[in-house]
PDB file of C-alpha atoms in Angstrom:
ATOM      1  CA  CYS A   1      16.042  -6.307   1.248  1.00 50.00           C
ATOM      2  CA  TRP A   2      12.562  -7.918   3.558  1.00 45.00           C
ATOM      3  CA  ALA A   3      10.422  -3.861   2.113  1.00 50.00           C
ATOM      4  CA  ASN A   4      10.589  -6.024  -1.482  1.00 56.00           C
ATOM      5  CA  SER A   5      10.082  -9.589  -0.032  1.00 54.00           C
ATOM      6  CA  LEU A   6       7.576 -11.731  -1.181  1.00 54.00           C
ATOM      7  CA  GLU A   7       6.402 -13.121   1.071  1.00 60.00           C
ATOM      8  CA  ASP A   8       3.061 -12.609   3.883  1.00 60.00           C
ATOM      9  CA  PRO A   9       2.854  -8.794   4.006  1.00 63.00           C
ATOM     10  CA  ASN A  10       2.404  -9.181   7.710  1.00 69.00           C
ATOM     11  CA  ILE A  11       6.049 -10.832   7.828  1.00 79.00           C
ATOM     12  CA  TYR A  12       7.594  -8.447   5.595  1.00 78.00           C
ATOM     13  CA  VAL A  13       5.592  -5.646   7.049  1.00 86.00           C
ATOM     14  CA  ALA A  14       6.631  -6.746  11.135  1.00 86.00           C
ATOM     15  CA  ARG A  15      10.790  -8.124   9.946  1.00 88.00           C
ATOM     16  CA  THR A  16      10.992  -4.213   8.135  1.00 89.00           C
ATOM     17  CA  GLU A  17       9.526  -2.886  10.916  1.00 90.00           C
ATOM     18  CA  ARG A  18      11.811  -4.949  13.508  1.00 91.00           C
ATOM     19  CA  TRP A  19      15.161  -3.591  11.873  1.00 89.00           C
ATOM     20  CA  LEU A  20      13.373   0.210  11.579  1.00 91.00           C
ATOM     21  CA  ASN A  21      12.451  -0.622  15.917  1.00 91.00           C
ATOM     22  CA  LYS A  22      16.525  -1.911  16.681  1.00 91.00           C
ATOM     23  CA  LEU A  23      17.977   1.039  14.613  1.00 91.00           C
ATOM     24  CA  MET A  24      16.363   3.267  16.776  1.00 89.00           C
ATOM     25  CA  GLN A  25      16.665   1.274  20.253  1.00 91.00           C
ATOM     26  CA  LEU A  26      20.396   1.432  19.591  1.00 88.00           C
ATOM     27  CA  GLN A  27      20.562   5.031  19.302  1.00 86.00           C
ATOM     28  CA  LYS A  28      18.664   5.313  22.443  1.00 85.00           C
ATOM     29  CA  GLU A  29      21.030   3.105  24.566  1.00 88.00           C
ATOM     30  CA  THR A  30      23.978   4.779  22.956  1.00 87.00           C
ATOM     31  CA  SER A  31      23.566   8.415  22.404  1.00 80.00           C
ATOM     32  CA  MET A  32      25.116   8.282  19.468  1.00 80.00           C
ATOM     33  CA  ASP A  33      23.230   9.778  15.742  1.00 77.00           C
ATOM     34  CA  GLU A  34      24.888   8.476  13.594  1.00 79.00           C
ATOM     35  CA  LEU A  35      23.773   4.750  14.975  1.00 80.00           C
ATOM     36  CA  GLY A  36      20.154   5.830  14.981  1.00 85.00           C
ATOM     37  CA  PRO A  37      17.883   5.290  11.500  1.00 91.00           C
ATOM     38  CA  ASN A  38      17.798   8.477   8.489  1.00 93.00           C
ATOM     39  CA  THR A  39      15.330   9.272   6.455  1.00 95.00           C
ATOM     40  CA  GLN A  40      16.416   6.210   3.899  1.00 94.00           C
ATOM     41  CA  SER A  41      15.541   3.855   6.780  1.00 94.00           C
ATOM     42  CA  PHE A  42      12.300   5.203   7.664  1.00 95.00           C
ATOM     43  CA  ASN A  43      11.864   5.338   3.562  1.00 96.00           C
ATOM     44  CA  ILE A  44      12.739   2.087   3.279  1.00 94.00           C
ATOM     45  CA  PHE A  45       9.942   0.787   5.878  1.00 94.00           C
ATOM     46  CA  LEU A  46       7.609   3.428   3.934  1.00 96.00           C
ATOM     47  CA  HIS A  47       8.068   1.381   0.907  1.00 94.00           C
ATOM     48  CA  ALA A  48       7.156  -1.564   1.990  1.00 92.00           C
ATOM     49  CA  LEU A  49       3.523  -0.758   4.271  1.00 93.00           C
ATOM     50  CA  SER A  50       2.704   1.793   0.838  1.00 93.00           C
ATOM     51  CA  ARG A  51       3.301  -2.368  -2.200  1.00 87.00           C
ATOM     52  CA  GLY A  52      -0.521  -2.465  -1.132  1.00 69.00           C
ATOM     53  CA  ARG A  53      -0.312  -6.308  -0.972  1.00 60.00           C
ATOM     54  CA  SER A  54      -2.921  -7.446   1.648  1.00 61.00           C
ATOM     55  CA  GLY A  55      -2.264 -11.452   1.752  1.00 60.00           C
ATOM     56  CA  GLY A  56      -4.963 -14.083   2.219  1.00 63.00           C
ATOM     57  CA  GLY A  57      -8.384 -13.883   3.474  1.00 68.00           C
ATOM     58  CA  SER A  58     -11.676 -12.364   2.368  1.00 78.00           C
ATOM     59  CA  ARG A  59     -12.121  -8.917  -0.074  1.00 79.00           C
ATOM     60  CA  ARG A  60     -13.091  -6.997   3.040  1.00 83.00           C
ATOM     61  CA  SER A  61     -10.390  -8.399   5.247  1.00 83.00           C
ATOM     62  CA  ARG A  62      -7.823  -7.214   2.797  1.00 83.00           C
ATOM     63  CA  GLU A  63      -9.089  -3.904   2.571  1.00 88.00           C
ATOM     64  CA  ASP A  64      -9.244  -3.703   6.144  1.00 89.00           C
ATOM     65  CA  SER A  65      -5.205  -4.470   6.233  1.00 89.00           C
ATOM     66  CA  ARG A  66      -4.270  -2.336   3.192  1.00 92.00           C
ATOM     67  CA  THR A  67      -5.800   0.571   5.330  1.00 94.00           C
ATOM     68  CA  ALA A  68      -3.954  -0.160   8.127  1.00 93.00           C
ATOM     69  CA  GLN A  69      -0.458  -0.235   6.045  1.00 93.00           C
ATOM     70  CA  ALA A  70      -2.158   3.208   5.095  1.00 96.00           C
ATOM     71  CA  LYS A  71      -2.751   4.544   8.533  1.00 97.00           C
ATOM     72  CA  ARG A  72       0.546   3.521   9.748  1.00 96.00           C
ATOM     73  CA  ALA A  73       2.537   5.255   6.841  1.00 97.00           C
ATOM     74  CA  GLN A  74       0.629   8.202   7.468  1.00 98.00           C
ATOM     75  CA  GLN A  75       1.354   8.198  11.154  1.00 97.00           C
ATOM     76  CA  LEU A  76       5.580   7.600  10.543  1.00 97.00           C
ATOM     77  CA  LEU A  77       5.166   9.828   8.572  1.00 97.00           C
ATOM     78  CA  GLN A  78       3.645  12.467  10.837  1.00 97.00           C
ATOM     79  CA  TYR A  79       7.093  11.211  13.027  1.00 96.00           C
ATOM     80  CA  MET A  80       9.100  12.045  10.500  1.00 95.00           C
ATOM     81  CA  ILE A  81       7.675  15.813  10.388  1.00 96.00           C
ATOM     82  CA  ASN A  82       7.555  15.932  14.108  1.00 95.00           C
ATOM     83  CA  GLN A  83      10.992  14.003  14.779  1.00 93.00           C
ATOM     84  CA  HIS A  84      12.653  16.826  11.787  1.00 92.00           C
ATOM     85  CA  GLN A  85      11.068  19.855  13.429  1.00 91.00           C
ATOM     86  CA  ARG A  86      12.192  18.677  17.118  1.00 91.00           C
ATOM     87  CA  ASP A  87      16.398  18.285  15.977  1.00 89.00           C
ATOM     88  CA  GLN A  88      15.784  21.835  14.066  1.00 88.00           C
ATOM     89  CA  GLN A  89      15.107  23.707  16.745  1.00 90.00           C
ATOM     90  CA  GLU A  90      17.896  21.873  18.790  1.00 87.00           C
ATOM     91  CA  HIS A  91      20.628  21.663  16.223  1.00 82.00           C
ATOM     92  CA  GLY A  92      19.780  24.070  14.202  1.00 80.00           C
ATOM     93  CA  ASP A  93      21.017  24.188  10.532  1.00 73.00           C
ATOM     94  CA  ASP A  94      23.643  21.605  11.503  1.00 73.00           C
ATOM     95  CA  ASP A  95      22.755  19.312   8.652  1.00 71.00           C
ATOM     96  CA  GLU A  96      24.907  16.692   9.684  1.00 73.00           C
ATOM     97  CA  LYS A  97      22.997  16.166  13.342  1.00 76.00           C
ATOM     98  CA  ILE A  98      19.936  15.882  11.314  1.00 85.00           C
ATOM     99  CA  ARG A  99      19.415  12.884   9.849  1.00 89.00           C
ATOM    100  CA  ILE A 100      15.434  12.881   9.756  1.00 93.00           C
ATOM    101  CA  VAL A 101      14.884  15.048   6.598  1.00 93.00           C
ATOM    102  CA  PRO A 102      11.310  13.587   4.971  1.00 96.00           C
ATOM    103  CA  ASN A 103      11.206  13.796   1.389  1.00 97.00           C
ATOM    104  CA  THR A 104       8.815  14.039  -1.657  1.00 97.00           C
ATOM    105  CA  GLU A 105       9.308  10.219  -1.284  1.00 97.00           C
ATOM    106  CA  SER A 106       8.590  10.163   1.692  1.00 98.00           C
ATOM    107  CA  PHE A 107       5.175  11.471   1.027  1.00 98.00           C
ATOM    108  CA  ASN A 108       4.725   9.580  -2.269  1.00 98.00           C
ATOM    109  CA  TYR A 109       4.667   6.712   0.037  1.00 98.00           C
ATOM    110  CA  VAL A 110       1.971   7.559   2.135  1.00 98.00           C
ATOM    111  CA  ILE A 111       0.455   8.572  -1.250  1.00 98.00           C
ATOM    112  CA  ARG A 112       1.177   5.341  -2.911  1.00 97.00           C
ATOM    113  CA  ALA A 113      -0.637   3.100   0.635  1.00 97.00           C
ATOM    114  CA  TRP A 114      -3.341   4.908   0.141  1.00 97.00           C
ATOM    115  CA  SER A 115      -3.959   5.131  -3.720  1.00 96.00           C
ATOM    116  CA  ARG A 116      -4.300   1.574  -3.163  1.00 94.00           C
ATOM    117  CA  CYS A 117      -6.986   1.556  -0.748  1.00 95.00           C
ATOM    118  CA  ARG A 118      -9.448   1.028  -4.050  1.00 91.00           C
ATOM    119  CA  LYS A 119     -12.580   0.404  -1.422  1.00 91.00           C
ATOM    120  CA  THR A 120     -11.627   3.025   1.124  1.00 91.00           C
ATOM    121  CA  ASP A 121     -13.780   6.161   0.871  1.00 91.00           C
ATOM    122  CA  VAL A 122     -11.718   8.438   2.794  1.00 95.00           C
ATOM    123  CA  ALA A 123      -8.779   7.585   0.503  1.00 97.00           C
ATOM    124  CA  PRO A 124      -9.180  10.317  -1.761  1.00 97.00           C
ATOM    125  CA  LYS A 125      -9.956  13.249   0.146  1.00 97.00           C
ATOM    126  CA  ILE A 126      -6.015  12.085   2.728  1.00 98.00           C
ATOM    127  CA  VAL A 127      -3.898  11.494  -1.017  1.00 98.00           C
ATOM    128  CA  MET A 128      -5.106  15.184  -1.844  1.00 98.00           C
ATOM    129  CA  ASP A 129      -4.503  16.441   1.614  1.00 98.00           C
ATOM    130  CA  ILE A 130      -1.234  14.848   1.948  1.00 98.00           C
ATOM    131  CA  LEU A 131      -0.568  16.706  -1.554  1.00 97.00           C
ATOM    132  CA  ARG A 132      -1.433  19.633  -0.930  1.00 97.00           C
ATOM    133  CA  GLN A 133       0.813  20.020   2.053  1.00 97.00           C
ATOM    134  CA  MET A 134       3.396  18.627   0.028  1.00 96.00           C
ATOM    135  CA  GLU A 135       2.729  21.760  -2.074  1.00 96.00           C
ATOM    136  CA  GLN A 136       2.645  24.095   0.857  1.00 95.00           C
ATOM    137  CA  TYR A 137       6.069  23.165   1.804  1.00 93.00           C
ATOM    138  CA  GLN A 138       7.079  23.734  -2.143  1.00 92.00           C
ATOM    139  CA  ARG A 139       5.983  27.111  -1.590  1.00 92.00           C
ATOM    140  CA  ASP A 140       7.354  27.715   1.352  1.00 92.00           C
ATOM    141  CA  ASP A 141      11.198  27.557   0.322  1.00 89.00           C
ATOM    142  CA  PRO A 142      10.527  26.950  -3.033  1.00 82.00           C
ATOM    143  CA  VAL A 143      14.159  26.447  -3.827  1.00 76.00           C
ATOM    144  CA  ASN A 144      15.453  24.696  -1.135  1.00 81.00           C
ATOM    145  CA  SER A 145      12.629  22.393  -0.047  1.00 87.00           C
ATOM    146  CA  VAL A 146      13.357  18.823  -0.458  1.00 93.00           C
ATOM    147  CA  VAL A 147       9.463  17.691  -0.917  1.00 96.00           C
ATOM    148  CA  GLN A 148       8.011  19.000  -3.739  1.00 94.00           C
ATOM    149  CA  PRO A 149       5.287  17.009  -5.372  1.00 96.00           C
ATOM    150  CA  ASP A 150       6.289  15.326  -8.785  1.00 96.00           C
ATOM    151  CA  ASN A 151       4.478  13.317 -11.418  1.00 96.00           C
ATOM    152  CA  PHE A 152       4.215  10.243  -9.796  1.00 97.00           C
ATOM    153  CA  SER A 153       2.133  12.620  -6.381  1.00 98.00           C
ATOM    154  CA  TYR A 154      -0.940  13.997  -9.537  1.00 97.00           C
ATOM    155  CA  CYS A 155      -0.181  10.650 -11.180  1.00 97.00           C
ATOM    156  CA  MET A 156      -1.598   8.482  -7.968  1.00 97.00           C
ATOM    157  CA  ALA A 157      -4.073  11.441  -6.856  1.00 98.00           C
ATOM    158  CA  MET A 158      -5.573  10.721 -10.166  1.00 97.00           C
ATOM    159  CA  ASP A 159      -5.313   7.535  -9.892  1.00 97.00           C
ATOM    160  CA  THR A 160      -7.480   7.671  -6.780  1.00 97.00           C
ATOM    161  CA  TRP A 161      -9.705  10.175  -7.495  1.00 97.00           C
ATOM    162  CA  SER A 162     -10.314   7.677 -10.392  1.00 96.00           C
ATOM    163  CA  ASN A 163     -11.209   4.528  -8.593  1.00 95.00           C
ATOM    164  CA  ALA A 164     -13.599   6.336  -6.616  1.00 94.00           C
ATOM    165  CA  ALA A 165     -15.247   7.170  -9.584  1.00 93.00           C
ATOM    166  CA  GLY A 166     -15.442   3.968 -11.199  1.00 92.00           C
ATOM    167  CA  ARG A 167     -16.728   2.519  -7.735  1.00 88.00           C
ATOM    168  CA  LYS A 168     -19.613   5.117  -7.380  1.00 86.00           C
ATOM    169  CA  ALA A 169     -20.544   4.753 -11.322  1.00 85.00           C
ATOM    170  CA  LEU A 170     -21.032   0.314 -11.077  1.00 81.00           C
ATOM    171  CA  HIS A 171     -22.716   1.827  -8.016  1.00 73.00           C
ATOM    172  CA  PRO A 172     -25.045   4.600  -7.970  1.00 66.00           C
ATOM    173  CA  ARG A 173     -26.733   6.503  -4.816  1.00 66.00           C
ATOM    174  CA  ALA A 174     -29.602   8.287  -4.890  1.00 52.00           C
ATOM    175  CA  ASP A 175     -27.716  10.924  -3.255  1.00 54.00           C
ATOM    176  CA  ALA A 176     -24.758  10.674  -5.157  1.00 57.00           C
ATOM    177  CA  HIS A 177     -23.655  11.943  -9.130  1.00 66.00           C
ATOM    178  CA  SER A 178     -22.346   8.400  -9.913  1.00 78.00           C
ATOM    179  CA  GLY A 179     -18.491   9.631  -9.776  1.00 87.00           C
ATOM    180  CA  LEU A 180     -19.466  12.593 -11.781  1.00 91.00           C
ATOM    181  CA  TYR A 181     -17.702  14.854  -9.244  1.00 92.00           C
ATOM    182  CA  GLU A 182     -14.625  12.584  -8.922  1.00 94.00           C
ATOM    183  CA  ALA A 183     -13.960  12.537 -12.056  1.00 94.00           C
ATOM    184  CA  GLN A 184     -14.156  15.691 -12.518  1.00 95.00           C
ATOM    185  CA  GLN A 185     -11.035  16.103  -9.887  1.00 96.00           C
ATOM    186  CA  VAL A 186      -9.219  14.043 -12.080  1.00 97.00           C
ATOM    187  CA  GLU A 187      -9.937  16.961 -14.892  1.00 97.00           C
ATOM    188  CA  LEU A 188      -9.269  19.357 -12.482  1.00 97.00           C
ATOM    189  CA  ILE A 189      -5.480  17.874 -11.645  1.00 97.00           C
ATOM    190  CA  LEU A 190      -4.781  16.715 -15.244  1.00 96.00           C
ATOM    191  CA  LYS A 191      -5.304  20.666 -15.789  1.00 96.00           C
ATOM    192  CA  TYR A 192      -3.468  22.070 -12.836  1.00 94.00           C
ATOM    193  CA  MET A 193       0.129  19.499 -14.243  1.00 95.00           C
ATOM    194  CA  HIS A 194      -0.635  21.041 -17.443  1.00 93.00           C
ATOM    195  CA  ASP A 195      -0.280  24.768 -16.554  1.00 93.00           C
ATOM    196  CA  LEU A 196       2.752  23.878 -14.697  1.00 88.00           C
ATOM    197  CA  TYR A 197       4.349  22.337 -17.410  1.00 84.00           C
ATOM    198  CA  SER A 198       3.204  25.807 -19.302  1.00 86.00           C
ATOM    199  CA  VAL A 199       4.994  27.808 -16.968  1.00 81.00           C
ATOM    200  CA  GLY A 200       8.238  25.557 -16.442  1.00 74.00           C
ATOM    201  CA  HIS A 201       7.441  23.785 -13.779  1.00 66.00           C
TER     202      HIS A 201
END
């Protein structure tokens, strides 16, 4: 419930993380995997980090807060990926012992976190890197992969590029094309989505 709180984001993020850490500590103290966090536990914290709320302060400090939350979300996703790989090496195909499996929702939360960094220049590139990582999971295992980019993934990527295009159009620089490149990326993603739909995906 803390992940959906309307309180100051610093409070609900800290409290959600505290509960996640308690689960991890309980697992460590008891050596009982079933008492530790699972995919949903991590996704709840990712949701809290990706809501894009930043509390008070100046515009710069609010953007810094959203960027810090996006970075934390990306680090947490990487932790989930690494832990899943370690569990697979240790337990093989024993699904009951593999409790942390990053899924589409996990990746989408991180994309959402970066898409809400409205004034962060690197956000579009990071979002595309995450999207390509999702597509690679799907290519590696088209049938069983629990990570497959969906409409939300692509729409959030388009939103990130669209926002970047708008900012550059409002504040053109001599070495830029006033958002033309960013607008072209939106069109490319939309065309790719149309192509996927045409072949039945």
